[in-house]
Coordinates of C-alpha atoms and ligand atoms in Angstrom, one line a residue:
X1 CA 109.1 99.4 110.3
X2 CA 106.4 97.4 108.9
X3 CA 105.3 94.3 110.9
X4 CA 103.6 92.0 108.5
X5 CA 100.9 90.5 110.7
X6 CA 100.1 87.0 111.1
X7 CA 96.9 87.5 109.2
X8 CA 98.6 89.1 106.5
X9 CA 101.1 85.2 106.3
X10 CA 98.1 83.4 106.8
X11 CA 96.6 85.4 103.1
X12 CA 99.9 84.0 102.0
X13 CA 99.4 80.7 102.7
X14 CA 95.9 80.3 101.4
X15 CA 97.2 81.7 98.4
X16 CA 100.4 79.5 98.0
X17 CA 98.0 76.1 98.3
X18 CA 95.2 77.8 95.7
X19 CA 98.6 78.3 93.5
X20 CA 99.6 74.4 94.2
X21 CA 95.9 73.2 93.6
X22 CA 95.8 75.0 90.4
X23 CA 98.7 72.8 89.3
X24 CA 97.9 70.0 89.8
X25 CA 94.5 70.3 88.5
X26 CA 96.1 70.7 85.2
X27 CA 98.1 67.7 85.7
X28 CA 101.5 70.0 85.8
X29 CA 104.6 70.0 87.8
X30 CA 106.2 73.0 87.5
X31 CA 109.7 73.9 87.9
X32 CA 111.5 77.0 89.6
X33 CA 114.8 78.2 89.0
X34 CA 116.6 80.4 91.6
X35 CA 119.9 82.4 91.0
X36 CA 121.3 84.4 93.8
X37 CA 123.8 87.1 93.7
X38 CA 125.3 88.9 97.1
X39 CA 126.0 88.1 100.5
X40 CA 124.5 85.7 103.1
X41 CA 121.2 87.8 103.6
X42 CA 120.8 87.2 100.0
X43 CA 121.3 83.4 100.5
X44 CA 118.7 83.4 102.9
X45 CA 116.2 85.1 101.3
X46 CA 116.6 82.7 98.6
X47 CA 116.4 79.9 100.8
X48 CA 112.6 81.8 101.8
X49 CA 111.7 82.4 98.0
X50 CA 112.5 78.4 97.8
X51 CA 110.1 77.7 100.6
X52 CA 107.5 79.5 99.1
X53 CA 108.1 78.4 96.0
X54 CA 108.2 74.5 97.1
X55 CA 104.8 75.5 98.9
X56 CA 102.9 76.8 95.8
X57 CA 104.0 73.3 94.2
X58 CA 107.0 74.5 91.9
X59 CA 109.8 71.4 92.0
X60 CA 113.6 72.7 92.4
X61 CA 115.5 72.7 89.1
X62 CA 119.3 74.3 88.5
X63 CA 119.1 74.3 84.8
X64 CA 116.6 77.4 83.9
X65 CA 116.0 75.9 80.4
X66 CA 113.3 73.2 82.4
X67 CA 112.2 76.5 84.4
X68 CA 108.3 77.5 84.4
X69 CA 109.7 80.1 87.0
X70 CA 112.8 82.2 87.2
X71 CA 113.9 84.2 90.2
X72 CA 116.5 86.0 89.8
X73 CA 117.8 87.5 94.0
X74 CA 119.9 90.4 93.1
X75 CA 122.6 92.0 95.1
X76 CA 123.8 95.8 94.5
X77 CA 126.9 96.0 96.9
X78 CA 128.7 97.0 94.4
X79 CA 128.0 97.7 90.3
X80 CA 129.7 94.4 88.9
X81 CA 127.2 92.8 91.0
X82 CA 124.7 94.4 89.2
X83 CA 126.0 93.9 86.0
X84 CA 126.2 90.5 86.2
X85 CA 122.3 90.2 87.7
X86 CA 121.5 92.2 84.4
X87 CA 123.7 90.2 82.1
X88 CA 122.0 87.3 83.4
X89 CA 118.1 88.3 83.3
X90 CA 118.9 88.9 79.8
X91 CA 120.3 85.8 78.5
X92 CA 116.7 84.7 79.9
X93 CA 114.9 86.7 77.0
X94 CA 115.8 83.4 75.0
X95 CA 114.0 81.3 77.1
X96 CA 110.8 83.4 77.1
X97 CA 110.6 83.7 73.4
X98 CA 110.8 79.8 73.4
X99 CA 108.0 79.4 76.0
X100 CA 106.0 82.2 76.6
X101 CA 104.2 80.4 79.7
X102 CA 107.7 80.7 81.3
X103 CA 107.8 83.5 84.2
X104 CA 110.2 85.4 85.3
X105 CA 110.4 87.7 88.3
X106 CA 113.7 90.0 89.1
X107 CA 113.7 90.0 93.0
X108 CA 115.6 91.8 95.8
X109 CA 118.3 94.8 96.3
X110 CA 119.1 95.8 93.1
X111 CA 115.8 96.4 91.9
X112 CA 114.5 98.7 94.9
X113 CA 116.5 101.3 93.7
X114 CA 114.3 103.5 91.5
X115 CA 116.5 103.7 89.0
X116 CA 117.5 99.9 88.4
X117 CA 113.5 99.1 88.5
X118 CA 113.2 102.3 85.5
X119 CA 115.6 100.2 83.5
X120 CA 114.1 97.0 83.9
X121 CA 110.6 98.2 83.4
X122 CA 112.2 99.4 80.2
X123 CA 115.0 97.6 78.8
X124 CA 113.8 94.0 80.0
X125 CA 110.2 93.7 79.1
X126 CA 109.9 90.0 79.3
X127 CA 110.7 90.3 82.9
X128 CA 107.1 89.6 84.3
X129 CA 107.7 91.0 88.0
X130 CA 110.0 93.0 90.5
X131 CA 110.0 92.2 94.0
X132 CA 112.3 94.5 96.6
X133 CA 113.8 92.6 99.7
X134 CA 111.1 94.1 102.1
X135 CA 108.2 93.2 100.0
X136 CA 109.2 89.1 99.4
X137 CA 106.9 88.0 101.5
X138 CA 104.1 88.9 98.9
X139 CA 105.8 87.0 96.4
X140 CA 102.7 84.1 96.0
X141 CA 100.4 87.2 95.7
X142 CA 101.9 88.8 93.1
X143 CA 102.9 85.5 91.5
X144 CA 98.9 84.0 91.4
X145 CA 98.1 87.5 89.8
X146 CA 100.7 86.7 87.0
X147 CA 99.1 83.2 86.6
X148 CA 95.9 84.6 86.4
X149 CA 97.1 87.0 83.5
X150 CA 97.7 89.9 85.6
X151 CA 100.0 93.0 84.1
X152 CA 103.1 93.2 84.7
X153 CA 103.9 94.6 88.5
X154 CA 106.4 96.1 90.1
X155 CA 106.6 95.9 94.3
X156 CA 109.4 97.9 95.9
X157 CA 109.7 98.5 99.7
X158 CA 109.2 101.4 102.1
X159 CA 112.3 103.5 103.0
X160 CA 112.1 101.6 106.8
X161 CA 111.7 98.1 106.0
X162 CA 109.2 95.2 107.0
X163 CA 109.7 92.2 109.1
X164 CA 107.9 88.6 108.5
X165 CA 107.8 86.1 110.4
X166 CA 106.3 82.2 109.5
X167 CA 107.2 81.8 106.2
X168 CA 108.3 78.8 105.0
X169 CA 112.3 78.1 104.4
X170 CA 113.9 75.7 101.9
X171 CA 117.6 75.4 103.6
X172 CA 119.8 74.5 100.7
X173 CA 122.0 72.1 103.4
X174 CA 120.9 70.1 106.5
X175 CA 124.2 70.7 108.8
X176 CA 124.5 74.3 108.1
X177 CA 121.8 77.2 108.5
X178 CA 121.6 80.7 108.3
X179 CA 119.0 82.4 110.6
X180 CA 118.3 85.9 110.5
X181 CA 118.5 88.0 113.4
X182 CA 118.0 91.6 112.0
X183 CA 117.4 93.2 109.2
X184 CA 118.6 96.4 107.6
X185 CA 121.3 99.0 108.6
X186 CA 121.3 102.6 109.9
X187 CA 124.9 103.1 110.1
X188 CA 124.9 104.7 106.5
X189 CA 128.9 104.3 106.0
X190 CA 129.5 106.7 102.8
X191 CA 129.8 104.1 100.0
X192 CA 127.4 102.0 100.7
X193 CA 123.9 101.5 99.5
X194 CA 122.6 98.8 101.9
X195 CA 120.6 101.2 104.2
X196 CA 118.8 102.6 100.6
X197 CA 117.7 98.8 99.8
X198 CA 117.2 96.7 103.0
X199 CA 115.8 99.8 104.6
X200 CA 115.9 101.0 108.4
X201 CA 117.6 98.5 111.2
X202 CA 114.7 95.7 112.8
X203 CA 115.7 93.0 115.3
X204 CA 113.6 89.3 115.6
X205 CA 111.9 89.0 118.6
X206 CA 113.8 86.9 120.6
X207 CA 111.4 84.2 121.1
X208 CA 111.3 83.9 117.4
X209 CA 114.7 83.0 116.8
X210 CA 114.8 80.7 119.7
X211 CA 112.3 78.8 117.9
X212 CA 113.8 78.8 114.8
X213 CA 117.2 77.6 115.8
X214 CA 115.8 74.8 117.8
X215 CA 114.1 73.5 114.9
X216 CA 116.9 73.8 112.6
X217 CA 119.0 72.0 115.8
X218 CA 115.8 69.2 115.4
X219 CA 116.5 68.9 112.0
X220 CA 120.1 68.1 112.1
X221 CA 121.9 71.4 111.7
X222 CA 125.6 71.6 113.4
X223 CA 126.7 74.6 112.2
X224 CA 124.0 78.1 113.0
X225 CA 125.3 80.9 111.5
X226 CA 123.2 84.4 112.8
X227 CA 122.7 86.9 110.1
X228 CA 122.6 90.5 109.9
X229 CA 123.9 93.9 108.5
X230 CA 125.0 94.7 111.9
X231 CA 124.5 92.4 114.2
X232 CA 126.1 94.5 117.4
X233 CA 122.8 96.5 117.5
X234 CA 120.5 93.7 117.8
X235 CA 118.0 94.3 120.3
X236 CA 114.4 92.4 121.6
X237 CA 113.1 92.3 125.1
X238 CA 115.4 94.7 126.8
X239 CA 118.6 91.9 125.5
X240 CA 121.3 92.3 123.1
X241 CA 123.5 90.4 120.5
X242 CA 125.4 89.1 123.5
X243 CA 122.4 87.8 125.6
X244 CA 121.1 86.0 122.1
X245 CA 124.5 84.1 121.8
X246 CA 124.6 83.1 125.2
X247 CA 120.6 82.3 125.1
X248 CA 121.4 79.9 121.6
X249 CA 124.8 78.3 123.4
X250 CA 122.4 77.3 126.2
X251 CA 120.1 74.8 123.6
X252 CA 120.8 71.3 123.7
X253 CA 122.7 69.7 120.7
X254 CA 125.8 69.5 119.4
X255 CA 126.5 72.9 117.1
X256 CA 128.8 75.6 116.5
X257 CA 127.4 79.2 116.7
X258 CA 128.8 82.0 114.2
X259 CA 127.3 85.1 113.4
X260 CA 127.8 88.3 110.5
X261 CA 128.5 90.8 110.6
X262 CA 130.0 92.8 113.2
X263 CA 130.6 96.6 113.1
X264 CA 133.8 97.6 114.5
X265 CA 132.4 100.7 116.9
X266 CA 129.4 98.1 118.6
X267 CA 131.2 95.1 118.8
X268 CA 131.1 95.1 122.7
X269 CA 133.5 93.9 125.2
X270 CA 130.3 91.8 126.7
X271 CA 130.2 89.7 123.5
X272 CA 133.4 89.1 123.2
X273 CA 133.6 87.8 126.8
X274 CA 129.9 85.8 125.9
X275 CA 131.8 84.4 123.0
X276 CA 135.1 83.1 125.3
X277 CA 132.8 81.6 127.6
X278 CA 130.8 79.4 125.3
X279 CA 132.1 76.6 123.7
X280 CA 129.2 76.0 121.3
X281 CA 130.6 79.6 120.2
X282 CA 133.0 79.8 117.1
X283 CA 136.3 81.4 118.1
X284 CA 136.2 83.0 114.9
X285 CA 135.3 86.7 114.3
X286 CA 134.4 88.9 111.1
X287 CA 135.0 92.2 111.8
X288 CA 135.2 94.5 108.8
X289 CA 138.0 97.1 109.2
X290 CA 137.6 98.6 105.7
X291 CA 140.7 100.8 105.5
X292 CA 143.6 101.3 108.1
X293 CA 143.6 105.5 107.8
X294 CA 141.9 107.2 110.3
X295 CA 141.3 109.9 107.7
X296 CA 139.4 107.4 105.4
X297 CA 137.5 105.9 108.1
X298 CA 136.2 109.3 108.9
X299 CA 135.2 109.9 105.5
X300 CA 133.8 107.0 105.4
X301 CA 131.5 107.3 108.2
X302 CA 132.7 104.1 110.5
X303 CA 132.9 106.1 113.7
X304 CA 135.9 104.2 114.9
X305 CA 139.9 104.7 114.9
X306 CA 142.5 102.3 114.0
X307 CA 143.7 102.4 117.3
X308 CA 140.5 101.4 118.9
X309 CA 140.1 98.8 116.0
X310 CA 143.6 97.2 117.3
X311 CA 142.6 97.8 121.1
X312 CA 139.3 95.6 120.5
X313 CA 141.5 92.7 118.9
X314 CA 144.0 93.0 121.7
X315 CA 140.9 92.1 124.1
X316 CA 140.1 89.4 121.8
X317 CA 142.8 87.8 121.7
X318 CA 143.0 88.2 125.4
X319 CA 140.4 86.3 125.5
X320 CA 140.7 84.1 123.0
X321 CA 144.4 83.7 122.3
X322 CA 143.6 81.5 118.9
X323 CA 140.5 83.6 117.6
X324 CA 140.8 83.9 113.8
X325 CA 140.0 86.9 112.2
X326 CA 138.2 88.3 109.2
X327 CA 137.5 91.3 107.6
X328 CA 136.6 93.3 104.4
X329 CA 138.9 96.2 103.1
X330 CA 138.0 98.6 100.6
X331 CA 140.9 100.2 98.2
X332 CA 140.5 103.4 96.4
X333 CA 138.1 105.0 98.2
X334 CA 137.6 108.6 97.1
X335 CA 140.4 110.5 98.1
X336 CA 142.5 107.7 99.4
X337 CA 146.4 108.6 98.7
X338 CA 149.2 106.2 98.6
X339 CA 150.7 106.9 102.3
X340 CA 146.9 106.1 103.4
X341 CA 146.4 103.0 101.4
X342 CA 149.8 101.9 102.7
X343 CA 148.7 102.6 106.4
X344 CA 145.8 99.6 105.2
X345 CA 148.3 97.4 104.7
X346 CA 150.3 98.3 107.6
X347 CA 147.1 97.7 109.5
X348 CA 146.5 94.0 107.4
X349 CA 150.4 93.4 109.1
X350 CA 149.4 94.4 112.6
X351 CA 147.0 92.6 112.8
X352 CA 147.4 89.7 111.1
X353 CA 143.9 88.3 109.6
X354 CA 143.6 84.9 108.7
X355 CA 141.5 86.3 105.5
X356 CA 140.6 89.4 104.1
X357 CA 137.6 89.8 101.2
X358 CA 139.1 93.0 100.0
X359 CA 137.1 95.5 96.8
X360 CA 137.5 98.2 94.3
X361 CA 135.9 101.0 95.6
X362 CA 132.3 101.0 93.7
X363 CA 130.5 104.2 93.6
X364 CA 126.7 103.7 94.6
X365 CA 124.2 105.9 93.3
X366 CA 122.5 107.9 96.6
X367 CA 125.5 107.4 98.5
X368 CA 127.6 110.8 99.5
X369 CA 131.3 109.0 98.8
X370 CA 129.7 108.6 95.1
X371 CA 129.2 112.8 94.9
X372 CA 132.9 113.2 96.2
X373 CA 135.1 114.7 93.3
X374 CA 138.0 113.1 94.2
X375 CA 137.4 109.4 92.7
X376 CA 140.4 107.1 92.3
X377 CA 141.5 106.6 88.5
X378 CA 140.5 102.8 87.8
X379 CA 144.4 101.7 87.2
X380 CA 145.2 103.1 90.6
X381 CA 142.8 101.1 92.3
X382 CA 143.7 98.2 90.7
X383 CA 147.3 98.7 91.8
X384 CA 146.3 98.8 95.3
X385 CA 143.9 95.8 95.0
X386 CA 146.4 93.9 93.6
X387 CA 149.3 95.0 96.2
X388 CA 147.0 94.5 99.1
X389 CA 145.9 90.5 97.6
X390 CA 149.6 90.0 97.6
X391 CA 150.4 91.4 101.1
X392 CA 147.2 89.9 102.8
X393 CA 147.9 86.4 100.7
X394 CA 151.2 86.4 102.4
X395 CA 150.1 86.6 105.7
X396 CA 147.1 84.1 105.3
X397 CA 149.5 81.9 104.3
X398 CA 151.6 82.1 107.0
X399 CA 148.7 81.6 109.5
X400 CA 147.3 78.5 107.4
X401 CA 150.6 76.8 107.4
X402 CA 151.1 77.4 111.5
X403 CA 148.3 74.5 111.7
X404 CA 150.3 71.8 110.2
X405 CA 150.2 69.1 112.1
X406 CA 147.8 70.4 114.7
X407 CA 144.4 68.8 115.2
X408 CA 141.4 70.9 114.0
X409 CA 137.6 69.7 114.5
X410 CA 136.0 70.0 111.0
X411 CA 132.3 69.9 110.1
X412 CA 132.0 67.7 106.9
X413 CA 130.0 69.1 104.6
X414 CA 130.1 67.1 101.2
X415 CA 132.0 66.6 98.1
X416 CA 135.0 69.3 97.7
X417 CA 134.3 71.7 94.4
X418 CA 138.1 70.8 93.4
X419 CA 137.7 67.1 93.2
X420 CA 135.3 64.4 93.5
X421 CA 137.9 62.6 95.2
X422 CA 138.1 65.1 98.1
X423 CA 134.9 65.6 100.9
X424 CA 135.5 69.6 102.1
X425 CA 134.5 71.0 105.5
X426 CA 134.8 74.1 107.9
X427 CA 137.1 74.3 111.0
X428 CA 135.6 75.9 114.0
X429 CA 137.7 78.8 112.7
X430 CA 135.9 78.9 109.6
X431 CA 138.9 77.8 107.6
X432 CA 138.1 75.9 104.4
X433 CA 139.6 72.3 105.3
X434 CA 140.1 69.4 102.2
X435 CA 140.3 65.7 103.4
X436 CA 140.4 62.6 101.2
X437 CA 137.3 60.9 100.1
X438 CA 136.9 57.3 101.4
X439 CA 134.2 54.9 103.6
X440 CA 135.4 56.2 106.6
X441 CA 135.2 60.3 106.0
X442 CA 132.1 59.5 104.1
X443 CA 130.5 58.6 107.3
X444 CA 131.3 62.2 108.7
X445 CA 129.4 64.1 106.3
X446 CA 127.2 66.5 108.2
X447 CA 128.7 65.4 111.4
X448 CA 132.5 67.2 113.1
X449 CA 135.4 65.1 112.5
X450 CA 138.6 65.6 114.0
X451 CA 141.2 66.3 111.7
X452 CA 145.1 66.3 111.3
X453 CA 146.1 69.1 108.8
X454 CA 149.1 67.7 106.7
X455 CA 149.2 70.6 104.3
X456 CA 148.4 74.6 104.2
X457 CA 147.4 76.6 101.2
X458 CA 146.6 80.7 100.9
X459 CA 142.7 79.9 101.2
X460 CA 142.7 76.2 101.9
X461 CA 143.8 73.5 104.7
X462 CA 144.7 69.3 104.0
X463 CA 144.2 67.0 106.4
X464 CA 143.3 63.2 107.3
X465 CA 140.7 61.9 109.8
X466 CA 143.1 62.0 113.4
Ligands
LIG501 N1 132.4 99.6 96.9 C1 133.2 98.5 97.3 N2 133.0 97.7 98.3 C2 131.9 98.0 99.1 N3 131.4 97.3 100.1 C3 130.2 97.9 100.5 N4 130.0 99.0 99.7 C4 131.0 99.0 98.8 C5 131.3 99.8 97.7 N5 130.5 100.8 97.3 C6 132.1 96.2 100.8 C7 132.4 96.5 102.2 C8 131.4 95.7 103.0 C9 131.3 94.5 102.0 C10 130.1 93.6 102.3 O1 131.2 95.1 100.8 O2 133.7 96.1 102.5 O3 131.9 95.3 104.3
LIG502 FE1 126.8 99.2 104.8 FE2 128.0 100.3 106.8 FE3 125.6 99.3 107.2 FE4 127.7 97.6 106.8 S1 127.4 99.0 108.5 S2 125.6 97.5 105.7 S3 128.9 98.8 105.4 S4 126.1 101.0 105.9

């Protein structure tokens, strides 16, 4: 792993305010459009390239037609998440024609594999720069070179990673934050690709994060959601995940404490009785499962059974008798017959999750499911998608509409994306909640309310200030 030192931040600094003095010297304001792709990490990131961005003296705009800068944060999880990160970098080719002071950089996952940086070097020549995950840090470097009519430049990461610290943040909301806590994976489950592009597995220093969640606490946040691949094998100082969670519940303020993602086989019993002893902590857990065949869970590298899968969420809910739970499945994974997808859904039944993201089995360049010769048929995995959706809608259902009429403190976030007429918030158990818009729920926004659900929905909750 590469440290980045704080001399190395400091370089950035200085060269993020020569960047902002350069502007306005000629009078300009620029304007920086970001579009992210992916998961959470990728969020963050983005929040990071906003902070830097904000620092050289770019403003924030969401419609890239005003942009003098376009980042595009790409994800490559799967290939319609690339697809659509290419589709979009190249309705930008428009833009550059029209204003050929208009930059535009193609930044994170999907561009540090080789070939995905080959075919934008080639097919998207108006794309100015390529910046891997590990190598963001550098972006106000390799940004001033642009300005100063530098070539075109292309900077990927080593296999094992970096880790910066110092840089500045743009959070995209003041009562919700995402903080880092590790970066990078070395479980190297056969389909996926995350290990090739976010490199080797680094924790924070402990005394890093501390400091970062109390400011974000300073500045108003109620909701601190820990990040990482895998959080379980967080480590710094001789501590673990659990100590970290039980160090942040210990901070003064009012917050709720989540953290993603889990991995079933280091998920220890110590965190889960860390999490049941905190009330700052979420009763909520994420906890991928991917299939419910033992068979496909060896092939795909998880290291864990279903039976020790359902032993951990017996202790949880031990525990934590109203703990909801989360997780991702995967259908059609190479090989993957009917009796063994139907053992998935036997599993979703067991268990009963209060919300499953479930996908198509993608095949990932580098990964060894992608060399396996027995790929699913794309109608067959559609099938199962579809059959699982309808099983796991069913039972998500069923737990949503077991809260009606129960109480359920909600953290008000804002206006609901279904109606201006609605404000929208998480429960403590991460469940989306929808409450009417008025004076009085106005006041709650960015602050917990407690709330009566009158109504469930598959993915949704109703309710009115209690
Ligand atoms: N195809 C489909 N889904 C994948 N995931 C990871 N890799 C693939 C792939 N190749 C899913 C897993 C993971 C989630 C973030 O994405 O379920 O937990
Ligand atoms: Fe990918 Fe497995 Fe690592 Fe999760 S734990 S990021 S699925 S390799």
């Amino acid at each position: 792993m590469i440290k980045v030192t704080s001399e190395q931040i400091a370089e950035q600094y200085k060269i993020m305010h020569s960047v902002r003095e350069h502007f306005s010297a000629l009078g300009k304001e620029p304007k920086c459009y970001i579009r992210t792709f992916g998961c959470q990490q990728n969020e963050a990131d983005s929040e990071q390239l906003r902070g830097m961005t904000s620092e050289m003296g770019y403003a924030r705009t969401d419609t890239p037609e005003d942009a003098d800068l376009i980042l595009i944060n790409t994800c490559a999880v799967r290939e319609h998440a690339e697809l659509r990160a290419l589709s979009t970098t190249g309705q930008f080719k428009k833009l550059k024609e029209k204003n050929p002071e208009l930059y535009i950089g193609v930044c994170g996952c999907m561009v540090t594999q080789e070939h995905r940086m080959d075919q934008v070097k080639k097919s998207y020549p108006y794309v100015d720069f390529l910046v891997g995950t590990g190598m963001l840090y550098k972006l106000p470097e390799i940004l001033a070179k642009q300005l100063d009519g530098g070539k075109r430049s292309f900077t990927v990461d080593s296999p094992e990673g970096s880790l910066a610290e110092g840089l500045p943040i743009e959070r995209e909301s003041k009562a919700t934050a995402w903080v880092s806590v590790m970066y990078g994976c070395n479980n190297f489950c056969s389909y996926c690709v995350v290990p090739y592009t976010r490199g080797r597995e680094r924790s924070r220093e402990r005394s890093d994060i501390l400091a970062e969640v109390k400011r974000v606490i300073a500045d108003g946040a109620k909701e601190i959601t820990l990040l990482g691949q895998n959080v379980n094998s967080y480590s710094s100082d001789g501590g673990d995940f659990a100590d970290l969670v039980d160090e942040i519940c210990a901070l003064d303020g009012d917050f709720i404490l989540r953290f993603m993602t889990s991995h079933p086989k280091d998920a220890s019993r110590k965190l889960i009785d860390t999490m049941a002893k905190n009330d700052k902590c979420a009763k909520q857990f994420h906890l991928p499962l991917q299939s419910g065949s033992g068979r496909i869970l060896h092939e795909m590298n998880r290291k864990y059974t279903p039976e020790s899968y359902l032993e951990l969420v017996k202790y949880m809910r031990e525990k934590m008798p109203d703990i909801a739970l989360s997780s991702d499945i995967i259908v059609g994974f190479p090989g993957e017959t009917d009796e063994e997808f139907e053992e998935t859904l036997s599993m979703l039944r067991t268990v009963g999750f209060d919300m499953v993201y479930s996908f198509i089995y993608s095949p990932r360049p580098l990964t060894p499911a992608a060399a396996m010769t027995c790929q699913i048929p794309q109608e067959v995995k559609s099938k199962r998608f579809d059959r699982l959706l309808e099983v796991q809608n069913e039972i998500s259902l069923a737990k949503n509409l077991s809260l009606v009429g129960k109480h359920q403190r909600v953290l008000v976030t804002g206006e609901s994306k279904n109606s201006p007429d609605m404000l929208t918030g998480r429960a403590d158990s991460n469940k989306l909640v929808h409450i009417p818009r008025d004076a009085a729920s106005e006041a709650y926004i960015g602050k917990f309310a407690n709330v009566k659900i009158t109504k469930a929905e598959t993915f949704a909750l109703f309710g009115e200030l209690a």
